[in-house]
XYZ file of N, CA and C in Angstrom:
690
model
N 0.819 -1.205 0.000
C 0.000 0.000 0.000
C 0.855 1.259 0.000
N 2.000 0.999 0.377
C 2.771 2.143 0.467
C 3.478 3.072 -1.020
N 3.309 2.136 -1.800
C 3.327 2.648 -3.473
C 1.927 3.859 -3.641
N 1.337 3.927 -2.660
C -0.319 4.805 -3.800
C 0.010 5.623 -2.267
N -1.056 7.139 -3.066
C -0.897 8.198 -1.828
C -1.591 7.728 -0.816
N -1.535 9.114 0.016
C -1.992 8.876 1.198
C -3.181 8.844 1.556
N -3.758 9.072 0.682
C -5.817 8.520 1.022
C -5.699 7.273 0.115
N -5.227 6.930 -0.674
C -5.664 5.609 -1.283
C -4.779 4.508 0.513
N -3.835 4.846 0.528
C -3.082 3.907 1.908
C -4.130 3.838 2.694
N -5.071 5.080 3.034
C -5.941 5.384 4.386
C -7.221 4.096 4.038
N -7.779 4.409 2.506
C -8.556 3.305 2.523
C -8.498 1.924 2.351
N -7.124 1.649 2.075
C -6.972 0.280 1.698
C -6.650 -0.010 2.818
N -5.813 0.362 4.099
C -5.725 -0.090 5.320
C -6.634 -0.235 6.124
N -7.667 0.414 5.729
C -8.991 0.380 6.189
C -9.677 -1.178 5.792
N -9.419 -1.274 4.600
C -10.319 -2.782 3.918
C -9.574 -3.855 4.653
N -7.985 -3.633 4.281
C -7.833 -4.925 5.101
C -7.978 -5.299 6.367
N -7.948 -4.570 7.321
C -8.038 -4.292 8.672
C -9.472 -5.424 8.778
N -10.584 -4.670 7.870
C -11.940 -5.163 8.159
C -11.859 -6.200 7.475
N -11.029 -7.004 6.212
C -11.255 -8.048 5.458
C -10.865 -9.362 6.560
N -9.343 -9.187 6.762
C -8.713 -10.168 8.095
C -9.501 -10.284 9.155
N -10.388 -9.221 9.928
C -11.209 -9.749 10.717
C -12.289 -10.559 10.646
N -12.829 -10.124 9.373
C -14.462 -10.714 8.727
C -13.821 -12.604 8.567
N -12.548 -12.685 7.786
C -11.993 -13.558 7.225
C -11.954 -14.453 8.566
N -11.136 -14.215 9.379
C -10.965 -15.154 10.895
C -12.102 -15.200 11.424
N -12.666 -14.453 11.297
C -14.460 -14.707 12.430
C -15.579 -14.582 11.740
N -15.259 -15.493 10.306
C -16.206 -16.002 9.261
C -16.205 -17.153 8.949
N -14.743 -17.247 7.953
C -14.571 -18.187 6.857
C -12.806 -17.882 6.792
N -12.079 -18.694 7.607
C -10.727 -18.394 7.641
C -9.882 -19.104 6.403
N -10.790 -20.027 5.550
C -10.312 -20.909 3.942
C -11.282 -20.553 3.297
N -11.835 -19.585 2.636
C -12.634 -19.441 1.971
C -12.568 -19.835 0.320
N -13.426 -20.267 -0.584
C -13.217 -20.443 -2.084
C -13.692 -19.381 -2.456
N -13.381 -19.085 -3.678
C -13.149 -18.033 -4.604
C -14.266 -16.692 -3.991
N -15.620 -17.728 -4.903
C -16.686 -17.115 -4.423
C -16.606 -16.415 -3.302
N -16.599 -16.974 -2.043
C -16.894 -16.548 -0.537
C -16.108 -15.472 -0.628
N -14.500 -15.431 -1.114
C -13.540 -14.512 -0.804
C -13.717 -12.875 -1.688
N -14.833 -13.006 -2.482
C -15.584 -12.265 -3.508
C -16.271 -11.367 -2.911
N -17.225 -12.378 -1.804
C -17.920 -11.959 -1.073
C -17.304 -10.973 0.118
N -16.420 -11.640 0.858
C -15.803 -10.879 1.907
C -15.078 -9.480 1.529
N -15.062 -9.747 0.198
C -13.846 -8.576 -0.133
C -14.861 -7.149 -0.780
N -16.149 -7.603 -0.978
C -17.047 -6.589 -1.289
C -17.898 -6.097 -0.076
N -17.766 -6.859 0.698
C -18.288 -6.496 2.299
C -17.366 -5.185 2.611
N -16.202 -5.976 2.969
C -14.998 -4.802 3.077
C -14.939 -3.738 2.786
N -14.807 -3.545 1.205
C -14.918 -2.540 0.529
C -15.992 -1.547 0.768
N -17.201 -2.162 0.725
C -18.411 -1.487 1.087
C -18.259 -0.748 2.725
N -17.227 -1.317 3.551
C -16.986 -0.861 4.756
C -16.140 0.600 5.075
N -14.764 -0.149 3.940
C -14.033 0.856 4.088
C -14.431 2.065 3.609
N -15.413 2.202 2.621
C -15.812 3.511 1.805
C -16.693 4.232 3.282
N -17.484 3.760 3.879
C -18.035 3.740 5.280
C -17.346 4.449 6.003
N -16.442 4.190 6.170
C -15.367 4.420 7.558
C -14.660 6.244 6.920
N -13.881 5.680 5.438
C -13.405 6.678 5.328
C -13.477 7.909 4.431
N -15.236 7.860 3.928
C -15.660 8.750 3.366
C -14.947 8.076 1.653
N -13.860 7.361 1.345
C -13.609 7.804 0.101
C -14.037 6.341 -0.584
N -14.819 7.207 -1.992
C -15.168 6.112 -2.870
C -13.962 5.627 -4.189
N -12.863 4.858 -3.769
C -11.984 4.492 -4.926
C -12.519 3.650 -5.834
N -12.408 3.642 -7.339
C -12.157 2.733 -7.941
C -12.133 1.491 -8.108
N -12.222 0.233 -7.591
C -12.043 -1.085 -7.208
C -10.944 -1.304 -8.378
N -10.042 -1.769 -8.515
C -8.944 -2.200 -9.651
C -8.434 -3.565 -9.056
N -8.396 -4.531 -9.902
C -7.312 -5.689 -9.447
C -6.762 -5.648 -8.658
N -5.681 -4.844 -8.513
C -4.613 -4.413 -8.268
C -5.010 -4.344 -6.969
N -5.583 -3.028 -6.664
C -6.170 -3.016 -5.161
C -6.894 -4.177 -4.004
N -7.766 -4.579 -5.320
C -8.306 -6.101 -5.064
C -7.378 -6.943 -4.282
N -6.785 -7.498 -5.149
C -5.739 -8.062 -4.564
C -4.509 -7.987 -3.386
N -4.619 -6.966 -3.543
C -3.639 -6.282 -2.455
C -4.328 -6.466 -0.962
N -5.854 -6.481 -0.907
C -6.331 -6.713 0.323
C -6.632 -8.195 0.319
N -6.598 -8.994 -0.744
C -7.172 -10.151 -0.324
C -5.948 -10.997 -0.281
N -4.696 -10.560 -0.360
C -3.394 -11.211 -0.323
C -3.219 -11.363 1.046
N -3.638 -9.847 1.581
C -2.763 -10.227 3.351
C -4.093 -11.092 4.103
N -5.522 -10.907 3.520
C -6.402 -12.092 4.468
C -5.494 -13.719 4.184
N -4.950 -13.886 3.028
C -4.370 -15.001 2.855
C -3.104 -15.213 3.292
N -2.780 -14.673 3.734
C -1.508 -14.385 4.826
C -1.497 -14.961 6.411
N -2.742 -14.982 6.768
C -3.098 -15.337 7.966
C -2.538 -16.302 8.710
N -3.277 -17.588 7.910
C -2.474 -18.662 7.937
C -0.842 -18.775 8.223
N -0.334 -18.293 7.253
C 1.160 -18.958 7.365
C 1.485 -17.646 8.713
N 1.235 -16.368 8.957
C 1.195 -15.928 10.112
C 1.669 -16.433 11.496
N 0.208 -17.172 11.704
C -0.659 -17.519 12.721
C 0.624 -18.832 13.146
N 0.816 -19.702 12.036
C 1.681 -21.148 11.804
C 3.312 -20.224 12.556
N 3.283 -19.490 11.874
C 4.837 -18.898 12.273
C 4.907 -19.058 13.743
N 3.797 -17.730 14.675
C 3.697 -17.650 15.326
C 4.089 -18.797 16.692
N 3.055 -20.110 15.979
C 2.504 -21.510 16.928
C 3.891 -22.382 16.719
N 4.655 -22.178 15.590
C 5.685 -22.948 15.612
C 6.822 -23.563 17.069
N 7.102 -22.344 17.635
C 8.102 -22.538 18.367
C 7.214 -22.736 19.879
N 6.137 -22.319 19.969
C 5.105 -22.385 20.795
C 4.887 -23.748 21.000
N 4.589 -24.783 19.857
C 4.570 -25.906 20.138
C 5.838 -27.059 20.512
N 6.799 -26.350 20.095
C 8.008 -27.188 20.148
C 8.287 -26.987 22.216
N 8.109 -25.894 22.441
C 8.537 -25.491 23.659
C 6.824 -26.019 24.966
N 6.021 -25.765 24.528
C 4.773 -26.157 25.103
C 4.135 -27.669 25.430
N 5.113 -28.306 24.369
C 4.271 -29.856 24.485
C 5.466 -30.808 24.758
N 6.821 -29.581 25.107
C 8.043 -30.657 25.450
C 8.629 -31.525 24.201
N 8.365 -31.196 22.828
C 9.139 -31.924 21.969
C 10.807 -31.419 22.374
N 11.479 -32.152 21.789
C 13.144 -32.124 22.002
C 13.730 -32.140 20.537
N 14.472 -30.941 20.419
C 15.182 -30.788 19.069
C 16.334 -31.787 19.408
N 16.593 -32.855 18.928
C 17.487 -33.355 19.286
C 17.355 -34.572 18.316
N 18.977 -34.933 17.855
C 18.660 -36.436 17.131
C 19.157 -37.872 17.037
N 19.287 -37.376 18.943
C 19.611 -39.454 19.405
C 18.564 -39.888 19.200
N 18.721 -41.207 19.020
C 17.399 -42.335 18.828
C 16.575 -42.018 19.808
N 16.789 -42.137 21.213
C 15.244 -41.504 22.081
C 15.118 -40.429 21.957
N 15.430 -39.206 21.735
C 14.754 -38.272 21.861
C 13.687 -38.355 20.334
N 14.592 -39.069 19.383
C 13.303 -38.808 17.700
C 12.228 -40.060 18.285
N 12.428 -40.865 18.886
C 11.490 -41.973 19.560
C 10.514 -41.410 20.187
N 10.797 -40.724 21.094
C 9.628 -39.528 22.293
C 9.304 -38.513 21.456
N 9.716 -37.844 20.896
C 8.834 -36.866 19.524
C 7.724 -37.957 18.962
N 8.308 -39.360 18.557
C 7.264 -39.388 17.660
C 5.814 -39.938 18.403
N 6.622 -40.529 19.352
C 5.363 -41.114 20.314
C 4.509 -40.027 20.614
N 5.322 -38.853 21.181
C 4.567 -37.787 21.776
C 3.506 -36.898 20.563
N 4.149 -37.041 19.612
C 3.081 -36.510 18.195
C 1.915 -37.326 18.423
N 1.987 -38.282 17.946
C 0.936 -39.540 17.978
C 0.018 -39.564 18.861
N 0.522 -39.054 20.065
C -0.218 -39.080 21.392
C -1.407 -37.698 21.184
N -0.508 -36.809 20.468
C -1.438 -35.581 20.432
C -2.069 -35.718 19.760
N -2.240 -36.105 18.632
C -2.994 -35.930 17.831
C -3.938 -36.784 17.914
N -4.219 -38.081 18.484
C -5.044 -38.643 18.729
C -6.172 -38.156 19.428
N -7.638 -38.048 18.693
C -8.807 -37.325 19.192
C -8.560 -35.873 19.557
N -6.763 -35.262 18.969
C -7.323 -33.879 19.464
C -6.713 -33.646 21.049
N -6.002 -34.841 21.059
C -6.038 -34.567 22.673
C -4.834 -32.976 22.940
N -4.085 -32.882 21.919
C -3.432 -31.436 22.430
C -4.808 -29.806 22.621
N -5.727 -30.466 22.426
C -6.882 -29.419 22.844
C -6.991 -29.330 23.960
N -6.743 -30.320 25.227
C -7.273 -30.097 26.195
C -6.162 -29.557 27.288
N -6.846 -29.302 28.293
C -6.181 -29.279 29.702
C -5.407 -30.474 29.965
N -5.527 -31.712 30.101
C -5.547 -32.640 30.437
C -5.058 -33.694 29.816
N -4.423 -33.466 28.511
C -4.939 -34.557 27.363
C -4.155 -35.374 27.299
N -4.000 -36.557 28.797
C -3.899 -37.657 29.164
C -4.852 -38.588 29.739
N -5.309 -39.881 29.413
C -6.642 -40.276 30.222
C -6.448 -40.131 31.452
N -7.678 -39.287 32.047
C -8.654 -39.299 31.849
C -8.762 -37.420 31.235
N -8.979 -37.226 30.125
C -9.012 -36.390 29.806
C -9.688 -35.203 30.287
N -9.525 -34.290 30.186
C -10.645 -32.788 30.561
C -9.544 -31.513 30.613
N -10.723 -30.575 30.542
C -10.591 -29.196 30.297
C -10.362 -28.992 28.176
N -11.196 -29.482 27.595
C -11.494 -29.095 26.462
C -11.396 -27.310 25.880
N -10.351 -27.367 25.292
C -10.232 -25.966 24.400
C -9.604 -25.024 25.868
N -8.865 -26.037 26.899
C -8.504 -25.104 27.910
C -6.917 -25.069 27.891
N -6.498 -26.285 26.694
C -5.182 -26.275 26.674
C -4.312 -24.629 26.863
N -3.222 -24.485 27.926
C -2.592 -23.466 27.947
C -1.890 -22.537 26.003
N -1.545 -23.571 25.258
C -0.945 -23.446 24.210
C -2.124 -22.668 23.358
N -3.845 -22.846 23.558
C -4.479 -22.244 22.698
C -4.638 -20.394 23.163
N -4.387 -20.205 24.432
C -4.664 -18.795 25.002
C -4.046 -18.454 24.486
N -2.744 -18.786 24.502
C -0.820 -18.168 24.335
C -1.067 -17.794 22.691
N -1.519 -18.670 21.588
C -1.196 -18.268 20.359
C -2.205 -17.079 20.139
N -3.257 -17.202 20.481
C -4.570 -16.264 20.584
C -4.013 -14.660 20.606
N -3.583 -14.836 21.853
C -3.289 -13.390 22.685
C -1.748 -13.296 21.487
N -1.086 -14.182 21.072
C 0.240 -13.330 20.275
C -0.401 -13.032 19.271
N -1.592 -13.418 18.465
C -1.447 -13.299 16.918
C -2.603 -12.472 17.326
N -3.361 -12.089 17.703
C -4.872 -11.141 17.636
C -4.726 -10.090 18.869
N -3.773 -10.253 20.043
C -4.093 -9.590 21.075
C -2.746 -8.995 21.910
N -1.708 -9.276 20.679
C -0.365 -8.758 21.767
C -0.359 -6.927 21.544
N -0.927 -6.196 20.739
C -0.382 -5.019 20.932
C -1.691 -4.048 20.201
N -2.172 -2.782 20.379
C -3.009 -2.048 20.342
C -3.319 -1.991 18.799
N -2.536 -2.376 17.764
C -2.834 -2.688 16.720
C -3.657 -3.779 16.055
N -3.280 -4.581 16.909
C -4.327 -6.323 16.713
C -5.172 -6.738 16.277
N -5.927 -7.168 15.345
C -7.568 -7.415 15.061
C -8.011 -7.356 16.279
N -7.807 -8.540 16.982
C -8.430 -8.517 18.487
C -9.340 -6.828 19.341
N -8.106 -6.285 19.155
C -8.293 -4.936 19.471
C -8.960 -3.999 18.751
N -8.033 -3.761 18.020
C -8.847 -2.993 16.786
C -10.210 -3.096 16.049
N -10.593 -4.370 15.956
C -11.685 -4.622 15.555
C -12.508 -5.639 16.304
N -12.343 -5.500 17.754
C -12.822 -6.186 18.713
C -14.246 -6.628 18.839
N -15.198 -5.854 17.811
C -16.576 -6.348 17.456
C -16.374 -7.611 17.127
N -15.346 -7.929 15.759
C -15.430 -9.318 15.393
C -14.810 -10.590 16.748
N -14.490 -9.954 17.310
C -13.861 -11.105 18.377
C -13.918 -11.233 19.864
N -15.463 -10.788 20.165
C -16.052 -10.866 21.441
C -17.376 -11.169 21.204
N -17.445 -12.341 21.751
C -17.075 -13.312 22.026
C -15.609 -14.032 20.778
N -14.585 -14.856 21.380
C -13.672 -14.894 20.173
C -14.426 -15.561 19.192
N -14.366 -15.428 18.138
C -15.697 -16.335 17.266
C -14.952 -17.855 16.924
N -15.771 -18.901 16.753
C -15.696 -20.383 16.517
C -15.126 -20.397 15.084
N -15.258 -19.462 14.537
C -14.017 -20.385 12.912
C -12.635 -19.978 13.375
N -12.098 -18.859 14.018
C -10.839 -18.697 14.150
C -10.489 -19.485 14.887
N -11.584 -20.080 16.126
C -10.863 -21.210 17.152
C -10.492 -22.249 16.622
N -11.717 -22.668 15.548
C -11.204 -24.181 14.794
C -9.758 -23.973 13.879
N -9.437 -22.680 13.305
C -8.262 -22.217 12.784
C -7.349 -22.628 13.484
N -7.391 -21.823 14.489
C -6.160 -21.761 15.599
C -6.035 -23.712 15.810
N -7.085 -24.978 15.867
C -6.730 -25.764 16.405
C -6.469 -26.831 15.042
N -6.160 -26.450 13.625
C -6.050 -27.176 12.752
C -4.800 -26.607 11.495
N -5.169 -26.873 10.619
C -3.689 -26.450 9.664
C -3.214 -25.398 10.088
N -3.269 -24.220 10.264
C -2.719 -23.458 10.159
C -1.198 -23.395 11.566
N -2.080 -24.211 12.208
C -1.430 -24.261 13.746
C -1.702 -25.450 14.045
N -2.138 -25.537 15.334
C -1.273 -26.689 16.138
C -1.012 -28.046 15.494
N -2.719 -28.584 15.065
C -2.268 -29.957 14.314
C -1.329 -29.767 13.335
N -0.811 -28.684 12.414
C -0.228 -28.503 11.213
C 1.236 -28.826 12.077
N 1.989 -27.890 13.166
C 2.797 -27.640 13.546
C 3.017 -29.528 14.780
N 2.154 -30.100 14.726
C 2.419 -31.612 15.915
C 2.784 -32.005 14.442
N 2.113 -32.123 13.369
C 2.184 -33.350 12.468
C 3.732 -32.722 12.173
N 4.518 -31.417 11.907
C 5.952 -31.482 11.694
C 6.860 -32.577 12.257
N 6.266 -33.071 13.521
C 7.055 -34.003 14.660
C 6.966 -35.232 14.546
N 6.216 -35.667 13.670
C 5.637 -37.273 13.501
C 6.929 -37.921 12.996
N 7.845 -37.518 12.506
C 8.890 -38.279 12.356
C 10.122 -38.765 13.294
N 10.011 -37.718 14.298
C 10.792 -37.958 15.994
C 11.849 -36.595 15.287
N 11.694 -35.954 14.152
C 12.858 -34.705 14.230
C 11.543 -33.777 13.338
N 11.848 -32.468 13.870
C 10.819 -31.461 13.008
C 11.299 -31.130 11.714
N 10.134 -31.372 10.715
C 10.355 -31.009 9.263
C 9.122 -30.135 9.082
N 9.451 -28.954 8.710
C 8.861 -27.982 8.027
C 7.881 -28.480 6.482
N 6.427 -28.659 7.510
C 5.275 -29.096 6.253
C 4.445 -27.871 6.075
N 4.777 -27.098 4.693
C 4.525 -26.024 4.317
C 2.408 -26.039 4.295
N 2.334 -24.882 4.703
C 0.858 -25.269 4.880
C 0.000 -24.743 3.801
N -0.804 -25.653 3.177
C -1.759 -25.154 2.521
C -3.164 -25.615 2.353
N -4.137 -24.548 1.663
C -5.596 -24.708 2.308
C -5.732 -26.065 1.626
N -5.232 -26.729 0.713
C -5.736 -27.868 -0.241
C -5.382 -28.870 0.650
N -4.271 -28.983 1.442
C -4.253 -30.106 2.006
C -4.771 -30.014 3.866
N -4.973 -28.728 4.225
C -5.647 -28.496 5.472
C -7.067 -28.437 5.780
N -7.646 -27.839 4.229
C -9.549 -27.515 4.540
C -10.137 -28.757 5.107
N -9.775 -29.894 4.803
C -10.721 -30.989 5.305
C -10.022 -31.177 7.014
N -9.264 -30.844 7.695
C -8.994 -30.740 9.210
C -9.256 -29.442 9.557
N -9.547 -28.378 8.863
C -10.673 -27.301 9.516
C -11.626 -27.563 9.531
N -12.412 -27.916 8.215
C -14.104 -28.163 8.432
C -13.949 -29.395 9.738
N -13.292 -30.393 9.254
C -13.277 -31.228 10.707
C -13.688 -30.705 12.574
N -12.396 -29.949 12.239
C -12.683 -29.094 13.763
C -13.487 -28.318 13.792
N -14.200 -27.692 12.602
C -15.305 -26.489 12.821
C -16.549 -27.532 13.254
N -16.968 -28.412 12.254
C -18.141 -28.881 13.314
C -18.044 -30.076 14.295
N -16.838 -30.504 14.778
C -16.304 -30.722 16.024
C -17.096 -29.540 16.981
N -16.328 -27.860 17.008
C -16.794 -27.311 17.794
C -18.165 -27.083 17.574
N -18.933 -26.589 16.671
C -20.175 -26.904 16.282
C -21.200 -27.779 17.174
N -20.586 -28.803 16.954
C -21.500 -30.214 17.782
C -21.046 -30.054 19.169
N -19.833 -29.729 19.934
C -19.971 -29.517 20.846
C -20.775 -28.085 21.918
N -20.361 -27.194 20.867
C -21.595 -26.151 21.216
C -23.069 -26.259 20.959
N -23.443 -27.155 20.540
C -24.929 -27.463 20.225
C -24.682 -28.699 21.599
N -24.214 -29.180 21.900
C -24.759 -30.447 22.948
C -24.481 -29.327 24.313
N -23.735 -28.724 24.396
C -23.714 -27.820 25.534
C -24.416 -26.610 25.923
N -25.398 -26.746 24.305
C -26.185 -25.303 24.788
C -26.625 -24.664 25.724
N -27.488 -25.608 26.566
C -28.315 -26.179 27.341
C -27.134 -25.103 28.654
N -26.110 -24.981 28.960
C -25.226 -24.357 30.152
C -24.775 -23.657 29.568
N -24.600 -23.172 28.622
C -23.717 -22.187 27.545
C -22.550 -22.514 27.933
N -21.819 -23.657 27.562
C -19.923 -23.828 28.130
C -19.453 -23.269 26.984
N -19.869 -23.350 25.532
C -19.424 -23.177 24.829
C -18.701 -21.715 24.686
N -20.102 -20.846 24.665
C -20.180 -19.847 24.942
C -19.311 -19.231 25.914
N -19.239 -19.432 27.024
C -18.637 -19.071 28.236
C -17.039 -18.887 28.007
N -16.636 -20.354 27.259
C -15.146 -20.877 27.323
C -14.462 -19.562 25.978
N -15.708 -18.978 24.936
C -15.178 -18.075 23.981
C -14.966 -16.905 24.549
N -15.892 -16.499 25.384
C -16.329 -14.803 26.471
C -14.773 -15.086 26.604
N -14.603 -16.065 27.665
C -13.115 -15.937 28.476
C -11.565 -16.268 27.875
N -11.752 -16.655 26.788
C -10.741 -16.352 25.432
C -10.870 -15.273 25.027
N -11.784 -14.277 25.265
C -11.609 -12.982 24.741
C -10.902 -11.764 26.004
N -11.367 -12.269 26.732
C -11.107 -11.372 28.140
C -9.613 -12.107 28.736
N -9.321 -12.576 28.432
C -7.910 -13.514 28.672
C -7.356 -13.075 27.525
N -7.624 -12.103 26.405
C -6.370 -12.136 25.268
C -6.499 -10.384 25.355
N -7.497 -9.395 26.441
C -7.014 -8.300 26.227
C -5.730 -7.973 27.093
């Protein structure tokens, strides 16, 4: 954005600001279509916000719908070292330590269990794992600039597609499955081989917020992911 003056910068920082939020607390893999959609929402926003009606050009187009697609590998950056240090993997490459990586991958990923508090039998504290606050609060809530912040409508309550985000390709499962071999290899992430372990986890949480309606946990456990990441 920094190539065009200073009201074209004002409104395009404006779109993306509102595209990345709509994008995480919508449709964080969206296809073509949807991303069509989000990006004319936007637009229609930013003209809103900052009085100016530009042009729509490719060019511009693109320029906002590049950094919603950015997110991802972001978010992954972020969770990388988070997980290496959080779940006790060991950079290391004697035979036990690549032995206990791989066991310990295996272990996580089974049912998901790096979601929980607990996620040794007997399992509990679902979506209370320490590792999901920590990436939350770095990538949406570390500094006054943040979606989190900045556009804190979209993420109070934190909304359920960015959570299933946060708990599938882009992050954690993306960043355990690096370990499945007992040494970390960098598995470049993309939506073609991740969308089917998001939709997975989206109506994972889905079904668990529909069986919990009834107490609002669901609900409750998002309020306090939001108030825990200002």
């Amino acid at each position: 954005a920094r190539d065009y003056d200073d009201i074209t910068q004002e409104f395009v920082n404006a779109a993306i600001g509102d595209y990345q939020a709509r994008l995480c607390a919508e449709n964080p893999m969206p296809d073509h279509a949807q991303e069509t959609a989000l990006l004319n929402t936007s637009w229609a926003k930013a003209v809103q916000t900052t009085g100016v009606n530009l042009v729509r050009t490719p060019q511009l187009a693109k320029l906002i719908t590049n950094r919603g697609s950015q997110v991802c590998g972001e978010l992954k950056g972020k969770l990388r070292p988070l997980v290496e240090v959080m779940f006790n993997f060991h950079s290391s490459q004697t035979k036990s330590a690549i032995k206990k990586n791989r066991a310990l991958a295996e272990e996580l990923k089974e049912g998901a269990n790096f979601a929980f508090k607990v996620c040794w039998s007997p399992r509990r504290g679902f979506l209370k794992a320490p590792i999901i606050q920590k990436v939350i609060n770095t990538m949406w809530f570390a500094n006054k600039n943040d979606e989190g912040i900045k556009q804190h409508s979209w993420f109070k309550p934190f909304p359920l597609s960015a959570l299933a985000l946060v708990l599938t390709a882009a992050s954690i499962e993306c960043c355990v499955d690096e370990w499945t071999t007992g040494t970390c290899m960098d598995i470049p992430f993309t939506v073609h081989d991740y969308c089917g372990g998001y939709e997975s986890h989206l109506k994972c949480l889905q079904d668990f917020d529909e069986a919990m309606k009834e107490f609002g946990v669901f609900k409750s456990i998002c309020a306090q992911i939001y108030e825990d990441g200002q």
